[in-house]
PDB file of C-alpha atoms in Angstrom:
ATOM      1  CA  GLY A 230     -71.346  40.112 -12.457  1.00  0.00           C
ATOM      2  CA  ILE A 231     -72.705  36.147 -13.419  1.00  0.00           C
ATOM      3  CA  LEU A 232     -76.350  36.238 -13.357  1.00  0.00           C
ATOM      4  CA  PRO A 233     -77.787  34.028 -11.277  1.00  0.00           C
ATOM      5  CA  ALA A 234     -79.140  31.554 -13.415  1.00  0.00           C
ATOM      6  CA  LYS A 235     -75.770  31.046 -15.065  1.00  0.00           C
ATOM      7  CA  ALA A 236     -73.903  30.862 -12.166  1.00  0.00           C
ATOM      8  CA  VAL A 237     -76.448  28.201 -10.865  1.00  0.00           C
ATOM      9  CA  THR A 238     -75.584  26.514 -14.349  1.00  0.00           C
ATOM     10  CA  LEU A 239     -72.068  26.484 -13.575  1.00  0.00           C
ATOM     11  CA  VAL A 240     -72.059  25.162 -10.042  1.00  0.00           C
ATOM     12  CA  GLU A 241     -74.191  22.537 -11.337  1.00  0.00           C
ATOM     13  CA  ARG A 242     -71.726  21.988 -14.188  1.00  0.00           C
ATOM     14  CA  PHE A 243     -68.528  21.923 -12.619  1.00  0.00           C
ATOM     15  CA  GLY A 244     -68.955  21.989  -8.931  1.00  0.00           C
ATOM     16  CA  THR A 245     -69.022  24.656  -6.168  1.00  0.00           C
ATOM     17  CA  ASP A 246     -65.351  24.088  -5.391  1.00  0.00           C
ATOM     18  CA  LEU A 247     -63.915  24.450  -8.825  1.00  0.00           C
ATOM     19  CA  VAL A 248     -66.349  27.644  -9.575  1.00  0.00           C
ATOM     20  CA  CYS A 249     -65.189  29.085  -6.081  1.00  0.00           C
ATOM     21  CA  ASP A 250     -61.429  28.362  -6.845  1.00  0.00           C
ATOM     22  CA  THR A 251     -61.607  29.613 -10.250  1.00  0.00           C
ATOM     23  CA  VAL A 252     -63.537  32.886  -9.061  1.00  0.00           C
ATOM     24  CA  GLU A 253     -60.852  33.562  -6.535  1.00  0.00           C
ATOM     25  CA  TYR A 254     -57.851  32.913  -8.611  1.00  0.00           C
ATOM     26  CA  LEU A 255     -59.260  35.216 -11.227  1.00  0.00           C
ATOM     27  CA  GLU A 256     -60.351  38.094  -8.622  1.00  0.00           C
ATOM     28  CA  SER A 257     -56.735  37.886  -6.919  1.00  0.00           C
ATOM     29  CA  GLN A 258     -55.081  38.055 -10.824  1.00  0.00           C
ATOM     30  CA  MET A 259     -57.624  41.206 -11.733  1.00  0.00           C
ATOM     31  CA  SER A 260     -56.923  42.902  -8.501  1.00  0.00           C
ATOM     32  CA  SER A 261     -53.037  42.332  -8.639  1.00  0.00           C
ATOM     33  CA  GLY A 262     -52.525  44.588 -11.151  1.00  0.00           C
ATOM     34  CA  LYS A 263     -51.369  42.118 -13.692  1.00  0.00           C
ATOM     35  CA  ARG A 264     -54.599  41.954 -15.727  1.00  0.00           C
ATOM     36  CA  ASN A 265     -56.497  45.210 -14.410  1.00  0.00           C
ATOM     37  CA  ASN A 266     -57.830  46.499 -17.487  1.00  0.00           C
ATOM     38  CA  VAL A 267     -60.165  42.937 -17.797  1.00  0.00           C
ATOM     39  CA  GLY A 268     -63.014  44.680 -19.373  1.00  0.00           C
ATOM     40  CA  ASN A 269     -65.986  41.791 -18.697  1.00  0.00           C
ATOM     41  CA  PRO A 270     -64.457  39.887 -15.384  1.00  0.00           C
ATOM     42  CA  ALA A 271     -67.621  37.553 -15.512  1.00  0.00           C
ATOM     43  CA  GLY A 272     -66.965  36.777 -19.130  1.00  0.00           C
ATOM     44  CA  LEU A 273     -63.467  35.735 -18.170  1.00  0.00           C
ATOM     45  CA  ILE A 274     -64.696  33.732 -15.160  1.00  0.00           C
ATOM     46  CA  ILE A 275     -67.653  31.852 -17.473  1.00  0.00           C
ATOM     47  CA  TYR A 276     -64.495  31.553 -20.383  1.00  0.00           C
ATOM     48  CA  SER A 277     -62.230  30.132 -17.774  1.00  0.00           C
ATOM     49  CA  LEU A 278     -64.760  27.544 -16.294  1.00  0.00           C
ATOM     50  CA  GLU A 279     -66.157  26.728 -19.923  1.00  0.00           C
ATOM     51  CA  LYS A 280     -62.857  26.017 -21.466  1.00  0.00           C
ATOM     52  CA  GLU A 281     -61.739  24.137 -18.202  1.00  0.00           C
ATOM     53  CA  LEU A 282     -58.726  26.448 -17.588  1.00  0.00           C
ATOM     54  CA  PRO A 283     -56.972  24.876 -14.627  1.00  0.00           C
ATOM     55  CA  VAL A 284     -56.611  27.121 -11.853  1.00  0.00           C
ATOM     56  CA  PRO A 285     -52.365  26.895 -10.930  1.00  0.00           C
ATOM     57  CA  ALA A 286     -51.658  24.031  -8.261  1.00  0.00           C
ATOM     58  CA  GLY A 287     -49.650  26.970  -6.418  1.00  0.00           C
ATOM     59  CA  PHE A 288     -52.819  29.021  -5.735  1.00  0.00           C
ATOM     60  CA  ILE A 289     -53.859  28.636  -2.498  1.00  0.00           C
ATOM     61  CA  SER A 290     -57.885  29.677  -2.201  1.00  0.00           C
ATOM     62  CA  SER A 291     -59.474  30.235   0.787  1.00  0.00           C
ATOM     63  CA  ARG A 292     -61.273  26.824   0.656  1.00  0.00           C
ATOM     64  CA  ARG A 293     -57.910  25.143   0.225  1.00  0.00           C
ATOM     65  CA  ARG A 294     -56.838  27.110   3.258  1.00  0.00           C
ATOM     66  CA  GLU A 295     -59.452  26.143   5.378  1.00  0.00           C
ATOM     67  CA  LEU A 296     -58.801  22.609   4.418  1.00  0.00           C
ATOM     68  CA  MET A 297     -54.940  22.751   5.136  1.00  0.00           C
ATOM     69  CA  ARG A 298     -55.998  24.367   8.525  1.00  0.00           C
ATOM     70  CA  GLN A 299     -58.402  21.382   9.209  1.00  0.00           C
ATOM     71  CA  ALA A 300     -55.856  18.881   8.355  1.00  0.00           C
ATOM     72  CA  ALA A 301     -53.022  21.044  10.698  1.00  0.00           C
ATOM     73  CA  GLU A 302     -55.304  20.910  13.431  1.00  0.00           C
ATOM     74  CA  ARG A 303     -56.481  17.153  13.110  1.00  0.00           C
ATOM     75  CA  ASP A 304     -52.720  16.449  13.018  1.00  0.00           C
ATOM     76  CA  ARG A 305     -52.252  18.562  16.099  1.00  0.00           C
ATOM     77  CA  VAL A 306     -55.075  16.655  18.054  1.00  0.00           C
ATOM     78  CA  SER A 307     -53.426  13.264  16.780  1.00  0.00           C
ATOM     79  CA  GLU A 308     -50.003  14.350  17.916  1.00  0.00           C
ATOM     80  CA  GLU A 309     -51.192  15.759  21.197  1.00  0.00           C
ATOM     81  CA  ALA A 310     -53.360  12.190  21.730  1.00  0.00           C
ATOM     82  CA  ARG A 311     -50.319  10.242  20.731  1.00  0.00           C
ATOM     83  CA  GLN A 312     -48.088  12.055  23.322  1.00  0.00           C
ATOM     84  CA  ALA A 313     -50.649  11.607  25.859  1.00  0.00           C
ATOM     85  CA  LEU A 314     -50.766   7.778  24.837  1.00  0.00           C
ATOM     86  CA  GLU A 315     -47.052   7.555  25.292  1.00  0.00           C
ATOM     87  CA  SER A 316     -47.037   9.464  28.647  1.00  0.00           C
ATOM     88  CA  ALA A 317     -49.490   7.088  30.042  1.00  0.00           C
ATOM     89  CA  TYR A 318     -47.238   4.250  29.110  1.00  0.00           C
ATOM     90  CA  VAL A 319     -44.401   5.370  30.386  1.00  0.00           C
ATOM     91  CA  ARG A 320     -46.071   6.084  33.633  1.00  0.00           C
ATOM     92  CA  TRP A 321     -47.716   2.665  33.607  1.00  0.00           C
ATOM     93  CA  ILE A 322     -44.250   0.899  33.134  1.00  0.00           C
ATOM     94  CA  ASP A 323     -42.673   3.095  35.632  1.00  0.00           C
ATOM     95  CA  ARG A 324     -45.291   1.736  38.019  1.00  0.00           C
ATOM     96  CA  LYS A 325     -44.957  -1.694  37.218  1.00  0.00           C
ATOM     97  CA  ARG A 326     -40.938  -1.355  37.834  1.00  0.00           C
ATOM     98  CA  GLN A 327     -41.656   0.337  41.017  1.00  0.00           C
ATOM     99  CA  GLU A 328     -44.446  -2.555  42.246  1.00  0.00           C
ATOM    100  CA  ALA A 329     -41.787  -5.245  41.315  1.00  0.00           C
ATOM    101  CA  LEU A 330     -38.553  -3.440  43.103  1.00  0.00           C
ATOM    102  CA  THR A 331     -41.476  -3.546  46.091  1.00  0.00           C
ATOM    103  CA  GLU A 332     -42.075  -6.983  45.616  1.00  0.00           C
ATOM    104  CA  ARG A 333     -38.346  -8.267  45.157  1.00  0.00           C
ATOM    105  CA  TYR A 334     -36.964  -6.121  48.176  1.00  0.00           C
ATOM    106  CA  SER A 335     -38.723  -5.073  51.304  1.00  0.00           C
ATOM    107  CA  GLY A 336     -36.911  -1.372  53.174  1.00  0.00           C
ATOM    108  CA  GLN A 337     -34.007  -3.658  54.583  1.00  0.00           C
ATOM    109  CA  GLU A 338     -33.340  -5.787  51.707  1.00  0.00           C
ATOM    110  CA  LEU A 339     -33.143  -3.299  49.210  1.00  0.00           C
ATOM    111  CA  GLU A 340     -30.878  -1.231  51.319  1.00  0.00           C
ATOM    112  CA  ALA A 341     -28.465  -4.512  51.557  1.00  0.00           C
ATOM    113  CA  LYS A 342     -28.821  -4.940  47.804  1.00  0.00           C
ATOM    114  CA  LEU A 343     -27.872  -1.404  47.110  1.00  0.00           C
ATOM    115  CA  SER A 344     -24.738  -2.248  49.650  1.00  0.00           C
ATOM    116  CA  GLU A 345     -24.049  -5.185  47.369  1.00  0.00           C
ATOM    117  CA  VAL A 346     -24.342  -3.407  44.189  1.00  0.00           C
ATOM    118  CA  ILE A 347     -22.076  -0.393  45.588  1.00  0.00           C
ATOM    119  CA  LYS A 348     -19.449  -3.149  46.831  1.00  0.00           C
ATOM    120  CA  ARG A 349     -19.142  -5.266  43.789  1.00  0.00           C
ATOM    121  CA  ASN A 350     -19.088  -2.148  41.431  1.00  0.00           C
ATOM    122  CA  SER A 351     -16.429  -0.014  43.172  1.00  0.00           C
ATOM    123  CA  LYS A 352     -14.278  -3.282  42.905  1.00  0.00           C
ATOM    124  CA  SER A 353     -14.855  -4.472  39.268  1.00  0.00           C
ATOM    125  CA  ASP A 354     -16.491  -1.155  37.399  1.00  0.00           C
ATOM    126  CA  THR A 355     -13.695   1.430  36.653  1.00  0.00           C
ATOM    127  CA  PHE A 356     -16.587   3.729  35.398  1.00  0.00           C
ATOM    128  CA  PHE A 357     -18.273   3.092  38.641  1.00  0.00           C
ATOM    129  CA  ARG A 358     -15.194   4.150  40.482  1.00  0.00           C
ATOM    130  CA  ARG A 359     -14.924   7.582  38.711  1.00  0.00           C
ATOM    131  CA  VAL A 360     -18.307   8.528  39.984  1.00  0.00           C
ATOM    132  CA  PRO A 361     -17.978  10.545  43.211  1.00  0.00           C
ATOM    133  CA  PRO A 362     -19.202   8.451  46.393  1.00  0.00           C
ATOM    134  CA  ALA A 363     -22.091  10.701  46.813  1.00  0.00           C
ATOM    135  CA  GLN A 364     -23.689   9.782  43.423  1.00  0.00           C
ATOM    136  CA  HIS A 365     -22.986   5.720  44.212  1.00  0.00           C
ATOM    137  CA  ARG A 366     -26.489   4.913  45.690  1.00  0.00           C
ATOM    138  CA  ASN A 367     -28.079   6.623  42.724  1.00  0.00           C
ATOM    139  CA  LEU A 368     -26.051   4.717  40.535  1.00  0.00           C
ATOM    140  CA  ALA A 369     -26.812   1.596  42.161  1.00  0.00           C
ATOM    141  CA  MET A 370     -30.667   1.974  42.146  1.00  0.00           C
ATOM    142  CA  GLN A 371     -30.256   2.629  38.507  1.00  0.00           C
ATOM    143  CA  LEU A 372     -28.546  -0.625  37.809  1.00  0.00           C
ATOM    144  CA  ILE A 373     -30.998  -2.203  39.961  1.00  0.00           C
ATOM    145  CA  MET A 374     -33.952  -1.134  38.418  1.00  0.00           C
ATOM    146  CA  LYS A 375     -32.218  -1.854  35.092  1.00  0.00           C
ATOM    147  CA  GLU A 376     -32.322  -5.536  36.366  1.00  0.00           C
ATOM    148  CA  ILE A 377     -35.778  -5.508  37.331  1.00  0.00           C
ATOM    149  CA  ARG A 378     -36.563  -3.737  33.722  1.00  0.00           C
ATOM    150  CA  ASP A 379     -34.614  -6.333  32.150  1.00  0.00           C
ATOM    151  CA  SER A 380     -36.666  -9.261  33.900  1.00  0.00           C
ATOM    152  CA  LEU A 381     -39.895  -7.854  33.308  1.00  0.00           C
ATOM    153  CA  SER A 382     -42.088  -9.005  30.591  1.00  0.00           C
ATOM    154  CA  LEU A 383     -43.998  -6.034  29.725  1.00  0.00           C
ATOM    155  CA  PRO A 384     -45.921  -5.175  26.782  1.00  0.00           C
ATOM    156  CA  SER A 385     -45.141  -2.778  23.935  1.00  0.00           C
ATOM    157  CA  LEU A 386     -46.738   0.568  23.699  1.00  0.00           C
ATOM    158  CA  ASP A 387     -49.153  -1.079  20.834  1.00  0.00           C
ATOM    159  CA  GLU A 388     -49.752  -3.970  22.671  1.00  0.00           C
ATOM    160  CA  TRP A 389     -50.566  -2.117  25.675  1.00  0.00           C
ATOM    161  CA  GLN A 390     -52.813   0.171  23.976  1.00  0.00           C
ATOM    162  CA  SER A 391     -55.050  -2.762  22.549  1.00  0.00           C
ATOM    163  CA  GLN A 392     -55.255  -4.433  25.817  1.00  0.00           C
ATOM    164  CA  ASN A 393     -56.278  -1.378  27.559  1.00  0.00           C
ATOM    165  CA  GLU A 394     -58.548  -0.526  24.650  1.00  0.00           C
ATOM    166  CA  GLN A 395     -60.272  -3.861  25.438  1.00  0.00           C
ATOM    167  CA  ILE A 396     -60.437  -3.302  29.379  1.00  0.00           C
ATOM    168  CA  ASP A 397     -61.903   0.049  28.712  1.00  0.00           C
ATOM    169  CA  LEU A 398     -64.735  -1.742  26.649  1.00  0.00           C
ATOM    170  CA  PHE A 399     -65.801  -4.455  28.891  1.00  0.00           C
ATOM    171  CA  GLN A 400     -65.777  -1.479  31.620  1.00  0.00           C
ATOM    172  CA  ALA A 401     -68.348   0.562  29.913  1.00  0.00           C
ATOM    173  CA  ASN A 402     -70.723  -2.114  29.261  1.00  0.00           C
TER     174      ASN A 402
END
């Protein structure tokens, strides 16, 4: 019900966002039955804008709802990217550990090392003795991998990411 010239003036003076939020808020109030008897809705909108009556902070306009949706989408995409990066880093770490294992122990050397770890821990480690013998080999492999992990000097996730970004820059050129 606002004349086009007046609407343009209001938008120029108060900005599109405030005008739209005010209109939406007042429309929601008028249609909710609380103030169903407003005789001049256009006048109420103009009055509210010119008197700089605030739209309640709790009112979520369609514009704010869309901004919230966009922010949530950005957060979701960012979280997915972070998870993908962490997953790639873990795979890289696992590959480096496996490479170190292969470099240190050939097939026969690994079997000998496993037997040594099982024998040593069966004598000295009460927890190891409680584990069923069928699991000794797996547990011994985990102990060997821990030893390898502790001996490797690998970058943190942030350092790895930085190094990979630099490598990607060189490969792009």
